[in-house]
Coordinates of C-alpha atoms and ligand atoms in Angstrom, one line a residue:
M2 CA 0.0 0.0 0.0
N3 CA 1.5 3.4 -0.9
Q4 CA 1.5 6.4 1.3
H5 CA -1.4 8.1 -0.5
A6 CA -3.7 5.1 -0.1
R7 CA -2.9 4.9 3.6
L8 CA -3.8 8.5 4.2
D9 CA -7.0 8.1 2.3
D10 CA -8.1 5.3 4.5
A11 CA -7.0 6.6 7.9
P12 CA -9.9 6.9 10.4
I13 CA -10.8 10.5 11.0
P14 CA -11.7 11.5 14.5
F15 CA -15.1 13.2 15.0
V16 CA -13.5 15.4 17.7
D17 CA -9.7 15.2 18.0
V18 CA -9.0 15.6 21.7
A19 CA -5.7 13.9 21.2
A20 CA -4.4 16.5 18.7
Q21 CA -5.2 19.3 21.3
R22 CA -3.4 17.3 23.9
R23 CA -0.3 17.1 21.7
R24 CA -0.4 20.9 21.2
L25 CA -0.7 21.6 24.9
G26 CA 2.2 19.2 25.6
S27 CA 3.6 19.2 29.1
R28 CA 1.7 22.4 30.2
I29 CA -1.3 20.3 31.2
D30 CA 0.9 17.7 33.0
T31 CA 2.6 20.5 34.9
A32 CA -0.7 22.1 35.9
I33 CA -2.1 18.8 37.1
A34 CA 1.1 18.0 39.0
R35 CA 0.7 21.3 40.8
V36 CA -2.7 20.2 42.2
L37 CA -1.3 16.8 43.1
D38 CA 1.4 18.6 45.1
H39 CA -0.8 21.0 47.0
C40 CA -3.5 18.4 47.5
Q41 CA -6.4 20.9 47.7
F42 CA -8.6 18.9 45.4
I43 CA -11.8 20.4 46.6
L44 CA -12.2 24.1 45.8
G45 CA -8.4 24.5 45.6
P46 CA -6.9 27.8 44.3
E47 CA -7.3 26.8 40.6
V48 CA -11.1 26.9 40.9
R49 CA -11.2 30.6 41.9
A50 CA -8.4 31.4 39.4
L51 CA -10.4 29.8 36.6
E52 CA -13.6 31.5 37.6
Q53 CA -11.8 34.9 37.5
E54 CA -10.3 34.1 34.1
L55 CA -13.7 32.9 32.7
A56 CA -15.3 36.2 34.0
A57 CA -12.5 38.2 32.3
F58 CA -13.0 36.2 29.1
C59 CA -16.7 36.8 28.7
G60 CA -17.4 39.9 30.8
A61 CA -19.8 38.3 33.3
R62 CA -19.3 39.7 36.9
H63 CA -19.6 36.3 38.6
V64 CA -18.6 32.8 37.5
I65 CA -19.2 29.7 39.7
G66 CA -17.5 26.5 38.6
T67 CA -19.8 23.4 38.8
A68 CA -19.4 19.7 38.6
S69 CA -21.1 19.5 35.2
G70 CA -23.3 21.5 32.9
T71 CA -26.3 19.6 34.2
D72 CA -25.4 20.7 37.8
A73 CA -25.0 24.3 36.5
L74 CA -28.6 24.2 35.3
L75 CA -29.9 22.5 38.4
L76 CA -28.1 24.9 40.8
V77 CA -29.8 27.9 39.1
L78 CA -33.2 26.3 39.3
L79 CA -32.6 25.4 43.0
A80 CA -31.5 29.0 43.7
K81 CA -34.6 30.3 42.0
G82 CA -36.9 27.9 44.0
V83 CA -38.4 26.2 40.9
G84 CA -40.6 23.3 41.9
G85 CA -44.0 21.6 41.7
G86 CA -46.6 23.6 39.7
D87 CA -44.0 25.6 37.8
A88 CA -43.5 25.2 34.1
V89 CA -40.2 25.7 32.4
I90 CA -40.3 26.2 28.6
C91 CA -37.6 24.0 26.9
P92 CA -36.9 23.3 23.2
A93 CA -37.5 19.6 22.4
F94 CA -34.6 19.6 20.0
T95 CA -31.8 19.5 22.6
F96 CA -29.9 17.1 24.8
A97 CA -32.1 15.5 27.6
A98 CA -30.2 17.3 30.4
T99 CA -32.1 20.6 29.5
A100 CA -35.4 19.1 30.6
E101 CA -34.0 16.6 33.1
V102 CA -33.2 19.2 35.7
V103 CA -36.7 20.7 35.5
A104 CA -38.4 17.3 36.0
L105 CA -36.0 16.4 38.8
L106 CA -37.3 19.3 40.8
G107 CA -40.9 18.3 40.3
A108 CA -41.6 21.1 37.8
T109 CA -43.0 20.5 34.4
P110 CA -40.9 21.0 31.2
V111 CA -43.2 22.3 28.4
F112 CA -41.6 21.5 25.1
V113 CA -41.6 24.1 22.3
D114 CA -40.4 24.1 18.7
V115 CA -37.3 25.5 17.1
D116 CA -36.6 27.7 14.2
E117 CA -36.0 26.0 10.9
T118 CA -32.7 27.7 10.1
T119 CA -31.1 28.4 13.5
F120 CA -32.3 25.3 15.4
T121 CA -32.9 27.5 18.5
I122 CA -36.3 28.3 20.1
D123 CA -38.9 29.7 17.8
P124 CA -40.3 32.8 19.7
L125 CA -43.9 32.0 18.3
S126 CA -43.7 28.5 19.7
F127 CA -42.4 29.9 23.0
E128 CA -45.6 32.1 23.2
R129 CA -47.7 29.0 22.4
G130 CA -45.9 27.1 25.1
I131 CA -46.7 29.7 27.7
A132 CA -50.4 29.5 26.7
T133 CA -50.3 25.7 26.9
A134 CA -48.7 25.9 30.4
R135 CA -51.4 28.3 31.6
R136 CA -54.2 26.1 30.1
L137 CA -52.8 23.2 32.1
G138 CA -52.9 25.3 35.3
L139 CA -49.1 25.6 35.5
N140 CA -47.2 28.8 36.4
P141 CA -44.8 29.6 33.5
K142 CA -41.7 30.4 35.5
A143 CA -38.7 30.2 33.2
V144 CA -37.4 29.6 29.7
F145 CA -34.3 27.8 28.7
P146 CA -33.0 29.1 25.4
V147 CA -30.6 26.4 24.2
D148 CA -27.7 27.7 22.0
L149 CA -27.9 24.5 19.9
F150 CA -24.7 23.4 18.1
G151 CA -23.0 26.6 19.3
L152 CA -25.2 29.3 17.9
P153 CA -26.8 31.8 20.4
A154 CA -30.6 31.8 20.5
D155 CA -32.6 34.9 19.7
Y156 CA -32.2 36.4 23.2
D157 CA -33.7 39.8 22.3
R158 CA -37.0 38.3 21.3
L159 CA -37.1 35.5 23.8
S160 CA -36.2 37.9 26.7
A161 CA -38.8 40.4 25.7
I162 CA -41.5 37.7 25.8
A163 CA -40.2 36.3 29.1
N164 CA -39.9 39.8 30.7
A165 CA -43.5 40.6 29.7
E166 CA -44.7 37.3 31.3
G167 CA -42.6 37.8 34.5
M168 CA -40.5 34.7 33.6
F169 CA -36.7 34.4 34.1
V170 CA -34.3 33.4 31.3
L171 CA -31.7 30.8 31.9
A172 CA -29.4 30.4 28.9
D173 CA -28.5 26.7 28.4
A174 CA -25.1 27.5 26.8
A175 CA -23.7 24.1 27.3
Q176 CA -22.7 24.1 23.6
S177 CA -22.0 27.7 23.0
F178 CA -19.3 29.1 25.3
G179 CA -17.0 31.2 23.1
A180 CA -19.8 32.4 20.7
S181 CA -21.3 35.9 20.7
S182 CA -24.3 38.0 19.8
H183 CA -23.9 41.5 18.5
G184 CA -20.5 41.8 20.2
R185 CA -21.7 40.4 23.5
P186 CA -20.1 37.1 24.5
V187 CA -22.1 34.1 25.7
G188 CA -22.2 34.3 29.4
T189 CA -23.7 37.8 29.3
L190 CA -26.6 37.3 26.9
A191 CA -29.1 36.4 29.7
P192 CA -29.3 37.3 33.4
V193 CA -27.9 33.8 34.1
T194 CA -26.1 31.3 31.9
A195 CA -25.0 27.7 32.4
T196 CA -22.3 26.0 30.3
S197 CA -20.7 22.6 30.2
F198 CA -17.0 21.6 30.0
F199 CA -17.7 18.0 28.9
P200 CA -14.6 16.9 27.0
A201 CA -16.1 17.1 23.5
K202 CA -17.4 20.6 24.1
P203 CA -15.6 23.6 22.4
L204 CA -14.0 24.3 25.8
G205 CA -13.8 20.9 27.4
C206 CA -11.9 19.5 30.4
Y207 CA -10.7 16.0 31.1
G208 CA -13.9 14.8 32.9
D209 CA -17.1 16.5 33.9
G210 CA -17.3 20.2 34.6
G211 CA -19.5 23.3 34.1
A212 CA -20.1 26.8 35.2
V213 CA -22.7 29.4 35.9
F214 CA -22.3 33.0 34.8
T215 CA -24.3 36.0 36.1
D216 CA -24.0 39.7 37.1
D217 CA -26.3 39.1 40.0
A218 CA -24.2 39.0 43.2
D219 CA -27.0 37.6 45.4
L220 CA -27.8 34.8 42.9
A221 CA -24.0 34.0 42.6
A222 CA -23.7 33.8 46.4
T223 CA -26.7 31.5 46.7
I224 CA -25.3 29.2 44.0
E225 CA -21.9 29.1 45.7
S226 CA -23.7 28.0 48.9
L227 CA -25.9 25.4 47.0
R228 CA -22.9 23.8 45.3
V229 CA -21.5 22.9 48.7
H230 CA -24.6 21.4 50.4
G231 CA -26.2 24.8 51.1
Q232 CA -23.4 25.9 53.4
G233 CA -23.6 29.1 55.4
E234 CA -20.8 30.4 57.6
D235 CA -18.8 27.2 57.2
K236 CA -19.2 23.7 55.9
Y237 CA -21.0 22.5 59.0
D238 CA -23.5 25.3 58.9
N239 CA -26.2 24.4 56.4
V240 CA -28.6 27.2 55.6
R241 CA -30.3 25.7 52.5
I242 CA -30.7 22.3 50.9
G243 CA -28.0 21.9 48.2
I244 CA -25.9 19.3 46.5
T245 CA -22.2 18.3 45.8
G246 CA -22.0 20.5 42.7
R247 CA -18.6 22.1 42.6
L248 CA -15.9 21.9 40.0
D249 CA -12.8 19.8 40.8
A250 CA -9.5 21.7 41.2
L251 CA -7.9 19.2 38.8
Q252 CA -10.4 20.1 36.1
A253 CA -10.0 23.8 36.8
A254 CA -6.2 23.4 36.3
V255 CA -6.8 21.7 32.9
L256 CA -9.3 24.4 31.9
I257 CA -6.9 27.3 32.8
E258 CA -4.4 25.9 30.3
K259 CA -7.0 25.3 27.6
L260 CA -8.5 28.7 28.0
K261 CA -5.1 30.2 27.0
I262 CA -5.4 28.7 23.5
F263 CA -9.2 29.0 23.2
P264 CA -9.2 32.3 21.2
D265 CA -6.9 30.6 18.6
E266 CA -9.1 27.5 18.6
I267 CA -12.2 29.7 18.0
R268 CA -10.5 31.1 14.9
A269 CA -9.6 27.6 13.7
R270 CA -13.2 26.3 14.2
N271 CA -14.5 29.2 12.2
R272 CA -12.1 28.5 9.4
V273 CA -13.2 24.9 9.3
A274 CA -16.9 26.0 9.2
E275 CA -16.3 28.5 6.4
R276 CA -14.5 25.8 4.3
Y277 CA -17.4 23.4 4.8
G278 CA -19.9 26.1 4.0
A279 CA -18.1 27.2 0.8
S280 CA -17.8 23.6 -0.5
L281 CA -21.1 22.1 0.5
G282 CA -23.5 25.0 0.2
N283 CA -24.6 24.0 -3.3
L284 CA -25.1 20.3 -2.3
C285 CA -27.2 20.4 0.9
V286 CA -28.5 22.7 3.5
V287 CA -25.6 24.1 5.5
P288 CA -25.8 26.1 8.7
R289 CA -26.4 29.8 8.3
V290 CA -25.3 32.2 11.0
P291 CA -27.7 35.2 11.3
A292 CA -26.1 38.7 11.0
G293 CA -24.5 39.9 14.2
L294 CA -24.1 36.4 15.7
T295 CA -21.1 34.1 15.8
S296 CA -21.2 30.4 16.4
I297 CA -18.6 28.4 18.2
W298 CA -19.5 25.4 16.0
A299 CA -19.9 22.8 18.7
Q300 CA -21.3 20.8 15.8
Y301 CA -21.3 21.4 12.0
T302 CA -24.7 20.1 11.1
I303 CA -26.1 19.8 7.6
R304 CA -29.6 18.8 6.5
L305 CA -30.3 16.1 4.0
A306 CA -33.6 15.1 2.4
P307 CA -35.3 12.3 4.3
G308 CA -34.2 8.9 3.0
V309 CA -30.8 10.3 1.9
R310 CA -29.2 10.6 5.3
S311 CA -28.7 6.9 6.2
P312 CA -27.1 5.8 2.9
V313 CA -24.8 8.9 2.9
A314 CA -23.7 8.3 6.5
A315 CA -23.1 4.6 5.7
E316 CA -21.0 5.5 2.6
L317 CA -18.9 7.9 4.7
K318 CA -18.5 5.3 7.5
A319 CA -17.2 2.8 4.9
Q320 CA -14.4 5.4 4.2
A321 CA -13.6 5.8 7.9
I322 CA -15.3 9.2 8.1
P323 CA -17.6 9.4 11.2
T324 CA -20.8 11.4 11.3
A325 CA -23.3 11.8 14.2
I326 CA -27.0 12.5 14.5
Y327 CA -27.9 15.1 17.1
Y328 CA -30.7 14.3 17.9
P329 CA -32.4 11.3 16.3
K330 CA -35.2 11.3 19.0
P331 CA -36.1 14.7 20.3
V332 CA -36.7 14.9 24.1
H333 CA -40.5 15.1 23.9
R334 CA -40.5 11.6 22.2
Q335 CA -38.1 10.0 24.7
G336 CA -39.7 7.4 27.0
A337 CA -38.9 9.3 30.1
Y338 CA -40.4 12.6 28.8
R339 CA -43.3 11.5 26.6
H340 CA -45.9 12.4 29.3
F341 CA -44.8 16.1 29.5
P342 CA -46.8 18.7 27.5
V343 CA -45.8 20.1 24.1
A344 CA -46.8 23.6 22.9
D345 CA -50.2 23.8 21.2
G346 CA -49.7 23.2 17.5
G347 CA -47.1 20.5 18.0
L348 CA -43.4 20.5 17.1
P349 CA -43.3 20.0 13.3
V350 CA -39.8 21.5 12.8
T351 CA -38.3 19.5 15.6
D352 CA -39.8 16.3 14.2
R353 CA -38.5 17.1 10.7
L354 CA -35.0 18.0 11.8
A355 CA -34.7 14.8 13.7
D356 CA -35.1 12.9 10.4
E357 CA -32.7 15.2 8.4
V358 CA -29.8 16.4 10.4
L359 CA -26.3 15.0 10.1
S360 CA -23.2 16.4 11.9
L361 CA -19.8 16.2 10.3
P362 CA -16.3 16.0 12.0
M363 CA -15.6 19.4 13.5
H364 CA -12.8 20.6 15.7
A365 CA -10.0 23.1 15.8
Y366 CA -7.4 20.6 14.5
L367 CA -9.2 19.4 11.4
D368 CA -6.5 20.1 8.7
E369 CA -7.3 21.1 5.2
P370 CA -6.3 17.7 3.5
T371 CA -8.5 15.8 6.0
Q372 CA -11.4 18.2 5.6
D373 CA -11.0 17.9 1.8
R374 CA -11.3 14.2 2.1
I375 CA -14.6 14.5 4.0
I376 CA -15.9 17.1 1.5
A377 CA -15.0 14.9 -1.5
A378 CA -16.6 11.8 0.0
L379 CA -19.7 13.7 0.8
R380 CA -19.8 15.2 -2.7
R381 CA -19.5 11.7 -4.2
A382 CA -22.2 10.4 -2.0
L383 CA -24.6 13.2 -2.7
T384 CA -24.1 13.4 -6.5
R385 CA -24.3 9.6 -7.1
Ligands
PLP30 C1 -27.7 21.5 25.5 C2 -27.1 20.8 26.7 N1 -27.5 21.1 27.9 C3 -26.9 20.5 29.0 C4 -25.9 19.6 28.9 C5 -25.4 18.9 30.1 O1 -24.0 19.1 30.3 P1 -23.1 18.0 31.1 O2 -22.9 16.9 30.2 O3 -21.8 18.8 31.3 O4 -23.8 17.7 32.3 C6 -25.4 19.3 27.6 C7 -24.3 18.3 27.4 O5 -24.1 17.7 26.4 C8 -26.0 19.9 26.5 O6 -25.6 19.7 25.2

């Protein structure tokens, strides 16, 4: 086998965490060794240092490191006292964690539809979801705009509706930290924002992690208490019922190093997305970023006509090119969530997207020859 054939067959990673690890070299090892030396694994100095650096990065006044993105969402709902009788409006085209935290607290997720081009909450469906919640005797308390695949939701319109209804906005930015809307970074687009540092996220750690961002000092103080069992003056003074929800010092040490190269990675992700868009735009529906927004491209997701997706994915797989479907079964059709209400009028866009979306390999280390191989294979599969 010659060199050329070998390169053409090599498996392509969907997200290349190892390439980033090679770039960071011994810096991560040194940072981890520092934690191992001082042994302050729980809320060691790296956690506060990271929180300050994340605040400086996005401009939020307060950042609270959490054990995961799910805990970040849960801690905000706990702080806001969400519970039985409350409705939280969630898109159904998302990862289950968005609705899970609502249901865990005994509140009711009310599922709404997303916009056909941005895949984020459709404001008209949001209004219908509020009406559905009221009709069912629920108190519409909050909305979770999810910045799906890294693109910020339409915060201006969603916040205007939420404010008029007396609801709070919690941005589920698990997929979008590093993106922006009209010059404002994610972390400052809503009064409170939650993100995830799951390893495959644009800014990921080496395990589970997350963070809450807010300008509200009282809310930040409550969440800091809740993430340590509702502690008051000290850890054996419990003033509210909380959880073990804090970020590990080891993960904070990793994230401090990764944050240093994040701006460069953001540029690289955008270059990859632009190349995909330029090469595939005439073959299939490619993502479109509305004016004034930037995406962090947590996923690069195209749309293919129903019936085309499976054979195309199989053809790419045969050439060692991975693809993924986010999400084949939207949350409102999952066994655990089927009994929760959906907005009047149903969720036709969500149902359609679930049959049509296909995500391609996307990360900051996708080099041009490898991306060209993906594009050429997709072109062959789609023009056959
Ligand atoms: C939209 C969304 N919300 C919440 C989460 C939960 O984050 P974590 O896995 O860190 O708990 C994820 C993670 O994939 C997500 O994509």
